[in-house]
């Protein structure tokens, strides 16, 4: 629905507004994804590489993966 409905049409106006807000949201999501692809975030890279080990430590109390990943601080990981 791209054409503005009659001002008296509450249902049509709500549908039009919803459509416009969804378009704005999708544009922002697409812009953010393009920026993220062009300039990788070091935090995301770290989370992608260490995320599974951190999740295992959190959920299963399994710290072996983290200790193997960081042997220089393994004795401090409990």
GROMACS .gro file of C-alpha atoms in nm:
model
   78
    1UNK     CA    1   0.000   0.000   0.000
    2UNK     CA    2   0.193   0.300  -0.124
    3UNK     CA    3  -0.088   0.549  -0.176
    4UNK     CA    4  -0.196   0.753   0.124
    5UNK     CA    5  -0.550   0.650   0.221
    6UNK     CA    6  -0.832   0.884   0.313
    7UNK     CA    7  -0.785   1.050   0.653
    8UNK     CA    8  -1.116   0.908   0.772
    9UNK     CA    9  -1.009   0.549   0.696
   10UNK     CA   10  -0.853   0.444   1.028
   11UNK     CA   11  -0.782   0.086   0.919
   12UNK     CA   12  -0.632   0.196   0.589
   13UNK     CA   13  -0.424   0.466   0.758
   14UNK     CA   14  -0.291   0.219   1.014
   15UNK     CA   15  -0.199  -0.027   0.737
   16UNK     CA   16  -0.029   0.250   0.537
   17UNK     CA   17   0.167   0.368   0.840
   18UNK     CA   18   0.267   0.013   0.928
   19UNK     CA   19   0.392  -0.037   0.572
   20UNK     CA   20   0.597   0.284   0.582
   21UNK     CA   21   0.751   0.197   0.921
   22UNK     CA   22   0.842  -0.151   0.796
   23UNK     CA   23   1.009   0.006   0.491
   24UNK     CA   24   1.212   0.238   0.714
   25UNK     CA   25   1.313  -0.050   0.939
   26UNK     CA   26   1.420  -0.269   0.648
   27UNK     CA   27   1.624   0.017   0.501
   28UNK     CA   28   1.806   0.065   0.831
   29UNK     CA   29   1.871  -0.307   0.866
   30UNK     CA   30   2.008  -0.323   0.511
   31UNK     CA   31   2.231  -0.018   0.566
   32UNK     CA   32   2.364  -0.163   0.890
   33UNK     CA   33   2.438  -0.498   0.725
   34UNK     CA   34   2.622  -0.324   0.439
   35UNK     CA   35   2.833  -0.126   0.685
   36UNK     CA   36   2.908  -0.437   0.889
   37UNK     CA   37   3.018  -0.625   0.577
   38UNK     CA   38   3.240  -0.337   0.466
   39UNK     CA   39   3.402  -0.278   0.806
   40UNK     CA   40   3.412  -0.593   1.020
   41UNK     CA   41   3.369  -0.541   1.391
   42UNK     CA   42   3.654  -0.695   1.596
   43UNK     CA   43   3.408  -0.780   1.873
   44UNK     CA   44   3.195  -0.982   1.631
   45UNK     CA   45   3.504  -1.164   1.505
   46UNK     CA   46   3.610  -1.244   1.860
   47UNK     CA   47   3.261  -1.360   1.952
   48UNK     CA   48   3.244  -1.581   1.643
   49UNK     CA   49   3.578  -1.743   1.728
   50UNK     CA   50   3.534  -1.774   2.106
   51UNK     CA   51   3.156  -1.785   2.127
   52UNK     CA   52   3.119  -2.165   2.130
   53UNK     CA   53   3.379  -2.207   2.404
   54UNK     CA   54   3.220  -1.932   2.614
   55UNK     CA   55   2.875  -2.084   2.565
   56UNK     CA   56   3.000  -2.428   2.670
   57UNK     CA   57   3.154  -2.278   2.982
   58UNK     CA   58   2.830  -2.097   3.062
   59UNK     CA   59   2.584  -2.379   3.000
   60UNK     CA   60   2.777  -2.694   3.083
   61UNK     CA   61   3.044  -2.572   3.325
   62UNK     CA   62   3.288  -2.701   3.063
   63UNK     CA   63   3.593  -2.475   3.059
   64UNK     CA   64   3.829  -2.710   2.874
   65UNK     CA   65   3.777  -2.533   2.542
   66UNK     CA   66   3.859  -2.195   2.694
   67UNK     CA   67   4.166  -2.332   2.869
   68UNK     CA   68   4.292  -2.481   2.539
   69UNK     CA   69   4.224  -2.156   2.358
   70UNK     CA   70   4.409  -1.947   2.618
   71UNK     CA   71   4.681  -2.167   2.765
   72UNK     CA   72   4.868  -1.866   2.907
   73UNK     CA   73   4.577  -1.793   3.144
   74UNK     CA   74   4.433  -2.145   3.172
   75UNK     CA   75   4.503  -2.171   3.543
   76UNK     CA   76   4.277  -1.867   3.607
   77UNK     CA   77   3.979  -2.002   3.412
   78UNK     CA   78   3.739  -2.180   3.648
   0.00000   0.00000   0.00000
